[in-house]
Short mmCIF file of C-alpha atoms in Angstrom, two decimals:
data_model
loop_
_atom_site.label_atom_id
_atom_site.label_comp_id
_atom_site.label_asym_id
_atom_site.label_seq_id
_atom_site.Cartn_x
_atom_site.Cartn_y
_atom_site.Cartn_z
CA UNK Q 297 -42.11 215.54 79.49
CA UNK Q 298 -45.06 213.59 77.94
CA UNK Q 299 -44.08 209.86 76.47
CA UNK Q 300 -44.89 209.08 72.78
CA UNK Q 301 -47.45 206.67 73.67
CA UNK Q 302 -49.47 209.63 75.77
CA UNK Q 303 -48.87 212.12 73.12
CA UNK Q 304 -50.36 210.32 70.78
CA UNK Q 305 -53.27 209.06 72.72
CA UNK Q 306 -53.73 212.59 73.97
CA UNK Q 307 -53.28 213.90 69.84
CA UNK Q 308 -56.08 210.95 68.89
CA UNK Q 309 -58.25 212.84 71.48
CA UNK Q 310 -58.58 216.55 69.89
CA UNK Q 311 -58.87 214.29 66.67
CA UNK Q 312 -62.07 212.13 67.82
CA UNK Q 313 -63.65 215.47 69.29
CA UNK Q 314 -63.08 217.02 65.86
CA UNK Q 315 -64.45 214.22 63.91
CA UNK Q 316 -67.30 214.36 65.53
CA UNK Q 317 -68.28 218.22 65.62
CA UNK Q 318 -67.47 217.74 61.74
CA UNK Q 319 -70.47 215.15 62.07
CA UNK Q 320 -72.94 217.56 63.98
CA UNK Q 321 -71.95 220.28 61.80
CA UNK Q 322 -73.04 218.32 58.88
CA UNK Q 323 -76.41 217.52 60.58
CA UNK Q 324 -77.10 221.06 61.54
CA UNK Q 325 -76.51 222.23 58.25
CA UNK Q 326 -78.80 220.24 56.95
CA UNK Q 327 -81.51 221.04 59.43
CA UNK Q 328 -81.02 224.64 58.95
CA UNK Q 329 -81.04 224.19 55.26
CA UNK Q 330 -84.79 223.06 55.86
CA UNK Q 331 -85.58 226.20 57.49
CA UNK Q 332 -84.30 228.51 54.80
CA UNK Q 333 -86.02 229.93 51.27
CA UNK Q 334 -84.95 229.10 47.90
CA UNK Q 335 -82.44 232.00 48.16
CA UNK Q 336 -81.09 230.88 51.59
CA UNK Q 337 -82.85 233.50 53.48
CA UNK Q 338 -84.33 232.00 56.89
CA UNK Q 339 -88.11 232.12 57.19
CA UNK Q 340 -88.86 229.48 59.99
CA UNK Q 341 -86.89 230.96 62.72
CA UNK Q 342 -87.69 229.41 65.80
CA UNK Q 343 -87.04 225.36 64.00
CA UNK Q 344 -83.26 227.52 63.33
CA UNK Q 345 -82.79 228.37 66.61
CA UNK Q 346 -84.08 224.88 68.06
CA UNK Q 347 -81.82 223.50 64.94
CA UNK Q 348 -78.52 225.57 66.53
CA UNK Q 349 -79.59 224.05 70.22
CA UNK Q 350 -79.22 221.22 69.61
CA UNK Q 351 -75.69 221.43 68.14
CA UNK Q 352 -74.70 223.60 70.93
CA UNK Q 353 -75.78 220.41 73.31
CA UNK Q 354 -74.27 217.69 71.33
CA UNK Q 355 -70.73 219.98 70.56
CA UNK Q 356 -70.82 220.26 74.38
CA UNK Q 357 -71.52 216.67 75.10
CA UNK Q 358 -68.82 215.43 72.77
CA UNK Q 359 -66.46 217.92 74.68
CA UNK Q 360 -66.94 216.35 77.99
CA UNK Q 361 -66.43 213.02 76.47
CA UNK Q 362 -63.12 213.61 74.40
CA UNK Q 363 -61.47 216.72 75.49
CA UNK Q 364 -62.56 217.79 78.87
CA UNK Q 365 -59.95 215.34 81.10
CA UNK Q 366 -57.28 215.44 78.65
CA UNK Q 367 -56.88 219.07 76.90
CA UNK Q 368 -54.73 220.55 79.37
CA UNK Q 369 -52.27 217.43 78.73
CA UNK Q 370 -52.77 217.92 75.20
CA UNK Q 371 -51.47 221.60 75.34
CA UNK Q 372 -48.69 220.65 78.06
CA UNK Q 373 -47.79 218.08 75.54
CA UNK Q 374 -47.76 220.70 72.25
CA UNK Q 375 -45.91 223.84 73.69
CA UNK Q 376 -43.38 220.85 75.22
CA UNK Q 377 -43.09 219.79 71.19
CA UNK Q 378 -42.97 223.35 70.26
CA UNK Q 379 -40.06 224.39 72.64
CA UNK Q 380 -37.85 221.76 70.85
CA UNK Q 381 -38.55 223.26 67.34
CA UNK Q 382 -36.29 225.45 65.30
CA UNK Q 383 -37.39 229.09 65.04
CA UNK Q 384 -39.72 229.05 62.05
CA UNK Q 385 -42.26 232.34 60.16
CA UNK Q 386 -45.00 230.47 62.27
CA UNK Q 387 -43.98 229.39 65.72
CA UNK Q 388 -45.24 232.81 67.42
CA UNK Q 389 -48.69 232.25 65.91
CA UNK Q 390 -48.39 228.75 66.95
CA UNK Q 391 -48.01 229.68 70.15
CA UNK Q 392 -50.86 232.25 70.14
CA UNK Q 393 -53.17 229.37 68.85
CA UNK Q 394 -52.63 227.65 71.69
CA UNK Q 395 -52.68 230.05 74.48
CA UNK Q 396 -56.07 230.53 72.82
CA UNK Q 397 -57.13 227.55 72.64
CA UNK Q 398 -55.79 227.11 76.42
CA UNK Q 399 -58.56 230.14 77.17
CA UNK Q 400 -61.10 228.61 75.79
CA UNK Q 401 -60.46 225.35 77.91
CA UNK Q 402 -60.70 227.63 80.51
CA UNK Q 403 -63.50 228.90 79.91
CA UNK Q 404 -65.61 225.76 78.77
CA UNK Q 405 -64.31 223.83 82.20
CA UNK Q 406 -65.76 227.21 84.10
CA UNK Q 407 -69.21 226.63 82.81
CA UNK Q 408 -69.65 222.96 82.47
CA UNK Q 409 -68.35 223.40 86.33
CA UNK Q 410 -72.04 225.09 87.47
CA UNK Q 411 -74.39 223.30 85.32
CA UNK Q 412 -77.89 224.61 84.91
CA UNK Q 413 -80.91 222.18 85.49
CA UNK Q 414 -81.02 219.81 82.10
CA UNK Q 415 -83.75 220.69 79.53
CA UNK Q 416 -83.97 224.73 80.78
CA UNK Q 417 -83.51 227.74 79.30
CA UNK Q 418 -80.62 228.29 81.75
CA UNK Q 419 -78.82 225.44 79.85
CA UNK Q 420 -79.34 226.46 76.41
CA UNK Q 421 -77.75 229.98 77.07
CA UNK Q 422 -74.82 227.91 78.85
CA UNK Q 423 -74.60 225.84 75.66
CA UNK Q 424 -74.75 228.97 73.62
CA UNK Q 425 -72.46 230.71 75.74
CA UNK Q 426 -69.70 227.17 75.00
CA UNK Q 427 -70.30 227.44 71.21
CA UNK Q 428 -68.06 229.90 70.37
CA UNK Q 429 -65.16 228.08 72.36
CA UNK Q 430 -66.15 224.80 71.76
CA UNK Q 431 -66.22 225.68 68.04
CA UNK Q 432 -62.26 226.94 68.49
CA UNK Q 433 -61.31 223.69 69.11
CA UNK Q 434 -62.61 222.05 66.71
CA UNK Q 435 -61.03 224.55 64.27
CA UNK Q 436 -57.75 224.57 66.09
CA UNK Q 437 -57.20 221.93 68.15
CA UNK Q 438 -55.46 219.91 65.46
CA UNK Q 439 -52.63 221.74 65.35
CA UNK Q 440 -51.89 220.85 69.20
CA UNK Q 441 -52.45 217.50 68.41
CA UNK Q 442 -50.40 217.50 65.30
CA UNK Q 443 -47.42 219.13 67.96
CA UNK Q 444 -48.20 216.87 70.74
CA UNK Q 445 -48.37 213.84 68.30
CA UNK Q 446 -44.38 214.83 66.84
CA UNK Q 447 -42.91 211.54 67.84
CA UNK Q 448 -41.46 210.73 64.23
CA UNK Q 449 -39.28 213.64 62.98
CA UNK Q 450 -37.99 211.38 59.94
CA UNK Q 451 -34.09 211.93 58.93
CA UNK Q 452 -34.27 214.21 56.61
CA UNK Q 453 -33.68 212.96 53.48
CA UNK Q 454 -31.20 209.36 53.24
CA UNK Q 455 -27.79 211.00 53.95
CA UNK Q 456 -26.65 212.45 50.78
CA UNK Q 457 -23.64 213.55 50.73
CA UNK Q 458 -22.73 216.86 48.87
CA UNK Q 459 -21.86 215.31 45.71
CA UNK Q 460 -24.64 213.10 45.61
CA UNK Q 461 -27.18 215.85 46.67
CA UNK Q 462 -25.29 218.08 43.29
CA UNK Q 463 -25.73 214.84 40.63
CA UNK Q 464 -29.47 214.10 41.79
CA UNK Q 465 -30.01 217.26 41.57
CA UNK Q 466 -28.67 217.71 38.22
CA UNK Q 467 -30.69 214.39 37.25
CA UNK Q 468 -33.88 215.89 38.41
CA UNK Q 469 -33.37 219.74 36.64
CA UNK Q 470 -32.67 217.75 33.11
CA UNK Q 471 -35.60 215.88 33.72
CA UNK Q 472 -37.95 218.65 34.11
CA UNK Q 473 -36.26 220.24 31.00
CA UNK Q 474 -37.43 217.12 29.54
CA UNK Q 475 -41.01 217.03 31.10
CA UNK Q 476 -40.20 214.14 32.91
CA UNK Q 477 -40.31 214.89 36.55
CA UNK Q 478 -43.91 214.66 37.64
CA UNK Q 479 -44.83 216.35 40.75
CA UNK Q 480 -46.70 214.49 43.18
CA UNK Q 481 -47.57 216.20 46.47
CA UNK Q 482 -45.98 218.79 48.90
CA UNK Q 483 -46.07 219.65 52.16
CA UNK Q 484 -44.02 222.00 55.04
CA UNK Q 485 -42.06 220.79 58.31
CA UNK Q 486 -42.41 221.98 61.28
CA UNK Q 487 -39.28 224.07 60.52
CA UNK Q 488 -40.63 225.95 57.47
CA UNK Q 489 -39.11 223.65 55.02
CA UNK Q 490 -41.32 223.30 51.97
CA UNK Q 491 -40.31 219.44 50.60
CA UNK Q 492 -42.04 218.06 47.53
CA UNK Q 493 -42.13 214.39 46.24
CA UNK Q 494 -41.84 213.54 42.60
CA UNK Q 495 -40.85 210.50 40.26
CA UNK Q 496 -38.26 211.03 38.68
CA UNK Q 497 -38.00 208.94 34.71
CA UNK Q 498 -35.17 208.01 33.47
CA UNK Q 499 -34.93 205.18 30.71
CA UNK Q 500 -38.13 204.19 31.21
CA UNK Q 501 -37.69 204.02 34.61
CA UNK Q 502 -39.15 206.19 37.62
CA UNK Q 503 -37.87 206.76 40.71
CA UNK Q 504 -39.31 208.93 44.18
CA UNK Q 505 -37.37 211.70 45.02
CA UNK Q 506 -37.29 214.57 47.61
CA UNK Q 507 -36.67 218.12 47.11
CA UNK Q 508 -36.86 221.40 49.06
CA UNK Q 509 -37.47 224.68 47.68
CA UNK Q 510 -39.79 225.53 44.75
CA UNK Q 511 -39.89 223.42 41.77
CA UNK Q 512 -40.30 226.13 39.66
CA UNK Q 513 -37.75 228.79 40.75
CA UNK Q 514 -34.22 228.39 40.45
CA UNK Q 515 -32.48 226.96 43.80
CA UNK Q 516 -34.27 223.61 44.44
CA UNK Q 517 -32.26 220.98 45.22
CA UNK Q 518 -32.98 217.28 45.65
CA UNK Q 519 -32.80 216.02 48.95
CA UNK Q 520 -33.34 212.37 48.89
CA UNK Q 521 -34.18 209.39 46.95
CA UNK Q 522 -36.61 206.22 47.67
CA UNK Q 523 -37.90 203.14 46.33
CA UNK Q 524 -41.88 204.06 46.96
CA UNK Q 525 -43.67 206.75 48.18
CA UNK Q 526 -43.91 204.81 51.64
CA UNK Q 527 -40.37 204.90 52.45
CA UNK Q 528 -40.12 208.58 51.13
CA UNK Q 529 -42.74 209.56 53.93
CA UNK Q 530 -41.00 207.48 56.76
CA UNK Q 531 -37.83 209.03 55.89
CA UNK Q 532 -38.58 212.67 55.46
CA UNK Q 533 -39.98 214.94 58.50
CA UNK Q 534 -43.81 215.05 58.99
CA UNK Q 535 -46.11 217.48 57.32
CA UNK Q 536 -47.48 220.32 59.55
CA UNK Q 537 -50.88 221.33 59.58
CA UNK Q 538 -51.31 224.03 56.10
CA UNK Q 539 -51.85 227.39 56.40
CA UNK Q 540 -55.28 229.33 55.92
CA UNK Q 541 -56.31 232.18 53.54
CA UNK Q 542 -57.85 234.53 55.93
CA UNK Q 543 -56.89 234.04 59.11
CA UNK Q 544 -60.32 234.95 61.00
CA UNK Q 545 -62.44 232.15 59.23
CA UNK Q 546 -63.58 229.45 60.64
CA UNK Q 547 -65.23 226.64 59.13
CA UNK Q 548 -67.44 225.70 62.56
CA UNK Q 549 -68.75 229.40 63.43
CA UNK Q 550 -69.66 230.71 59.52
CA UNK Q 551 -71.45 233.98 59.33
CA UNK Q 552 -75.25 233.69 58.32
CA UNK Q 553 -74.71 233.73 54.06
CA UNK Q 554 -76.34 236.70 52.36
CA UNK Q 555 -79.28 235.45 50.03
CA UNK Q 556 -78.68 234.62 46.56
CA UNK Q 557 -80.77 233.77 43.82
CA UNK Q 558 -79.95 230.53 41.73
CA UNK Q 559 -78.52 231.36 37.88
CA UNK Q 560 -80.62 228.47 37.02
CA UNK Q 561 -83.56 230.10 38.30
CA UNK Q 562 -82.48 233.84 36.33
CA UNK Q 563 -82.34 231.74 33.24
CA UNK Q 564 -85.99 230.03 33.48
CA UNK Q 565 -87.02 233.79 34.70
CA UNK Q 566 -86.28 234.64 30.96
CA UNK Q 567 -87.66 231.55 29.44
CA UNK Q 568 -90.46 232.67 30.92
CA UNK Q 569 -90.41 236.48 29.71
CA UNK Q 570 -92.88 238.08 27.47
CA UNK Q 571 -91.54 241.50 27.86
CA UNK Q 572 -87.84 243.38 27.69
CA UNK Q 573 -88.76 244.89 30.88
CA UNK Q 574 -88.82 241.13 32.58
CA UNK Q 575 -85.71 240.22 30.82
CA UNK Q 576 -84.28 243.56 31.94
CA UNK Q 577 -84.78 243.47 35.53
CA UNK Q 578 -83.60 239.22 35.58
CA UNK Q 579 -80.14 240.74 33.65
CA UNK Q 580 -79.47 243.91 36.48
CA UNK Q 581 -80.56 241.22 39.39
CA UNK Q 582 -77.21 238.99 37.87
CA UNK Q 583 -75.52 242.34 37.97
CA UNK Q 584 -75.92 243.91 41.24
CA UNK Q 585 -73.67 244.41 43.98
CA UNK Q 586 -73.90 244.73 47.88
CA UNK Q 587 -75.40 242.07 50.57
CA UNK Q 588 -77.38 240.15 47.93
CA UNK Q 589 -75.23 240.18 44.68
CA UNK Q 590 -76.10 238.53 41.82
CA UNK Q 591 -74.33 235.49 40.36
CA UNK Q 592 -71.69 237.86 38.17
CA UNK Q 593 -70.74 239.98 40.87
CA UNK Q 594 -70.36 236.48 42.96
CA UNK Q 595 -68.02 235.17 40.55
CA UNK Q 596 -65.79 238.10 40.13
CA UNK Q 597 -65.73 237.72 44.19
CA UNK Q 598 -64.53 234.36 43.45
CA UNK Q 599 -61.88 234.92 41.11
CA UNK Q 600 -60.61 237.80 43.22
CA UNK Q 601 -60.43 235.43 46.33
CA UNK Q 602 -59.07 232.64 44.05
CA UNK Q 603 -56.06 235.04 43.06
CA UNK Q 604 -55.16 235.64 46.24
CA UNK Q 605 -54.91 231.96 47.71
CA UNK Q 606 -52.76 231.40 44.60
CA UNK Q 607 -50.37 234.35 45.44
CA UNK Q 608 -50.42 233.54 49.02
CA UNK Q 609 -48.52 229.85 48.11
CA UNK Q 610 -45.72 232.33 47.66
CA UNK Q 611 -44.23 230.27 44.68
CA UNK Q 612 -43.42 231.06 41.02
CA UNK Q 613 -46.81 229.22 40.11
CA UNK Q 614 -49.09 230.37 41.96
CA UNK Q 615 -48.02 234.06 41.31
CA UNK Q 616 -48.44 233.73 37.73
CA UNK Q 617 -52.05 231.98 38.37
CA UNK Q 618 -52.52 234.90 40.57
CA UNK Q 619 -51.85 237.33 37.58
CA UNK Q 620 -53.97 235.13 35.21
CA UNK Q 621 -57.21 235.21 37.91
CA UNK Q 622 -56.46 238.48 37.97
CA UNK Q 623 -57.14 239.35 34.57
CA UNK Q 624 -59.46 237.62 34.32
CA UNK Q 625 -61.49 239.04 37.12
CA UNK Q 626 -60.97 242.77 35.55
CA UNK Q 627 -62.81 240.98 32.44
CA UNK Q 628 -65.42 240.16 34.20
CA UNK Q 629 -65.63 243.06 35.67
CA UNK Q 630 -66.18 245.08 32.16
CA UNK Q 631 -68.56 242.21 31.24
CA UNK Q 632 -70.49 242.60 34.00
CA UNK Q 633 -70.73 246.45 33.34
CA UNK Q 634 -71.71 246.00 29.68
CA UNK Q 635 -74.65 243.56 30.78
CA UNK Q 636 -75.79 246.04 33.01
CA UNK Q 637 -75.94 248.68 29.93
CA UNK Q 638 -77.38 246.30 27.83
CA UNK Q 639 -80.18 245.30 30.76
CA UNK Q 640 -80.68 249.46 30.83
CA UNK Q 641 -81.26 249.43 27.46
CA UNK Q 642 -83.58 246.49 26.64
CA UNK Q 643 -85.58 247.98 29.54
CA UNK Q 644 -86.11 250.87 27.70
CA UNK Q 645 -87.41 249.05 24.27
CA UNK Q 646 -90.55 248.83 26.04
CA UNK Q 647 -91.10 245.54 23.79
CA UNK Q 648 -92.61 242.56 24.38
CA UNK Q 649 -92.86 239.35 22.47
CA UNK Q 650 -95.08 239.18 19.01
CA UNK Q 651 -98.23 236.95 19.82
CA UNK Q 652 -97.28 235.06 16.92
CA UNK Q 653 -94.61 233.35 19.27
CA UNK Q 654 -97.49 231.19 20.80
CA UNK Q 655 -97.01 228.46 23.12
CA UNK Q 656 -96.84 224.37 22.00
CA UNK Q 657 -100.03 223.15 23.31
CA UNK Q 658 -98.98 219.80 25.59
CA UNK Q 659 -99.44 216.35 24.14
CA UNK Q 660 -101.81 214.53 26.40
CA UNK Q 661 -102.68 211.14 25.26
CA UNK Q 662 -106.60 210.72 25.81
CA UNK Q 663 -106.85 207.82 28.18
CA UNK Q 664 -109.23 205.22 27.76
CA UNK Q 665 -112.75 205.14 29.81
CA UNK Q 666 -112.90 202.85 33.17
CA UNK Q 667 -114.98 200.09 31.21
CA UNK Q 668 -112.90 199.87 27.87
CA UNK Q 669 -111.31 196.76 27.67
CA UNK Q 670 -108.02 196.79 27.01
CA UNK Q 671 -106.69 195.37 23.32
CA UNK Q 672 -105.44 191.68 23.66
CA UNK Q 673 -101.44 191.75 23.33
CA UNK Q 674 -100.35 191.09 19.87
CA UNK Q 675 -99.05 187.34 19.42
CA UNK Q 676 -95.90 186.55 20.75
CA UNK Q 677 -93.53 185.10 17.36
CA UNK Q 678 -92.32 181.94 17.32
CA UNK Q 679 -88.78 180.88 16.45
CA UNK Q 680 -89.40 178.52 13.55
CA UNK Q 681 -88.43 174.76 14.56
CA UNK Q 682 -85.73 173.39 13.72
CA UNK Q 683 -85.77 169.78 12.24
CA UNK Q 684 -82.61 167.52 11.72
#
């Protein structure tokens, strides 16, 4: 059984390591950035691939130096943690999560045990060959820090008893008849629990409250009450690490984006038109769908994946949001259709621009030759004096 003081040192661990791949992620980004087209499409390949070297190096540097002598504690200590939790939706993914992220210790330890001479080409494919596992810690390996690191569990709430848990409760449902109970964050335990913080005013007073369950469906009951936010998160159990969307993503190993031109750059496209057929062809490039949609398509994406984050909070909300993005997607949709007709059809004007639409000639000052001396300054006014 791992003591507080290790778990946590072994939790601040996986934390430093993923602090710092957060840092050369950053950096990469930006040197790949530099390698890339206006519409993101990379045309200096071998500065990418020297770019995505070099992170490969440093992620596998900043393994050995935070995670390679401590992450099989660090999982010893998280299953331990996760043993002495309730059953819960998530626990079998938990557990999955780490046996995976167990594998990929396993795997990193295998090659960093044969290393290849430094600066070859043997070492960059071992490097390349870590990324992928190096790059599942840093997306994972805060969850078995946030299990290893479970030394405060909080009470539960302050010991209501049932009658007092029934009259705050009461308090808090008149109050949001009233609009006066203000929401102010939320967050699930490590058993499921959903608990959300509020104030709660009365007479001109406010006070912090707990409840479980969603705000805005019947069944919610309050859970606690505290004089500051502070005590209210000392009190109540710790917040787990949030769910995700999709559950393949992974913000350190992104696919290569598809190439996308700019809606700034469609709109000076037709500011710089002189005939339908220009305007046409800028209007069905906003419009098109597959690899490289255009900037309508993009947004109906958007919406659509919007929706379904807000359905997947599972609360009375965020499934009415989700109906809302919804319909407002299939808008969208039919507006995006109609400026593809209209695109067809001012293609087929065959038009261009009268010549009587002619451009504003610049305003350029004529400067003065090298040997023109300059005007003297015009004299500086004088305050009048002031006599007694």
């Amino acid at each position: 059984m791992t003591d507080t003081s290790t778990a946590r040192e072994l939790a601040q661990h996986a934390r430093d390591f993923r602090l710092r791949l957060a840092v050369i992620d950053r950096e990469t980004q930006t040197a790949l950035d530099a390698t890339q087209d206006r519409y993101g499409r990379t045309v200096h390949h071998h500065a990418a691939a020297a770019a995505r070297a070099r992170r490969n190096a440093a992620a596998a540097e900043a393994y050995t130096t935070h995670l390679a002598l401590h992450a099989t504690g660090l999982l010893e200590a998280a299953r331990s943690a996760l043993d002495e939790l309730p059953p819960a939706r998530h626990t079998t993914a938990w557990r999955a999560l780490l046996d995976s992220l167990a594998a990929s210790h396993t795997e990193i330890t295998r090659i960093l045990g044969c290393p290849a001479a430094p600066g070859s080409a043997a070492e960059r494919e071992q490097h390349k060959a870590l990324w992928p596992h190096l790059a599942v810690w840093a997306d994972h390996g805060s969850l078995a820090a946030d299990l290893a690191d479970q030394h405060h569990q909080g009470e539960n709430g302050t010991g209501l008893t049932a009658e007092e848990a029934q009259s705050w409760t009461h308090q808090a449902q008149a109050a949001q008849r009233r609009g006066e109970l203000d929401l102010i964050e939320s967050w699930y335990a490590a058993d499921g629990q959903r608990i959300t913080l509020a104030y709660l005013v009365q007479d001109d007073t406010s006070t912090v409250i707990a409840l479980t369950g969603d705000p805005d469906a019947p069944g919610w009951q309050v859970i606690g009450h505290y004089s500051d936010e502070y005590a209210a998160g000392r009190a109540l159990p710790r917040p787990v690490p949030p769910g995700v969307l999709r559950p393949d993503t992974s913000r350190f190993n992104r696919p290569e984006p598809a190439p996308e031109v700019p809606l700034h750059e469609l709109l000076q496209d037709i500011h710089e038109a002189r005939s339908a057929g220009d305007v046409s062809e800028t209007l069905l490039t906003a419009t098109q769908h597959g690899y490289d949609a255009g900037p309508m398509v993009r947004l109906q994406e958007l919406l659509h994946t919007a929706g379904q984050f807000a359905a997947a909070l599972e609360t009375v909300q965020g499934r009415q949001i989700a109906a809302r993005l919804d319909a407002l997607g299939r808008q969208l949709d039919f507006l995006t259709r109609e400026v593809k007709d209209a695109a067809e059809d001012l293609g087929a004007t065959v038009a261009v621009l009268p010549p009587h639409r002619t451009p504003t000639p610049p305003r350029i000052r004529p400067r003065p030759a090298l040997d023109t001396a300059l005007p003297p300054p015009p004299p500086r006014a004088t305050a009048p004096a002031h006599h007694p």
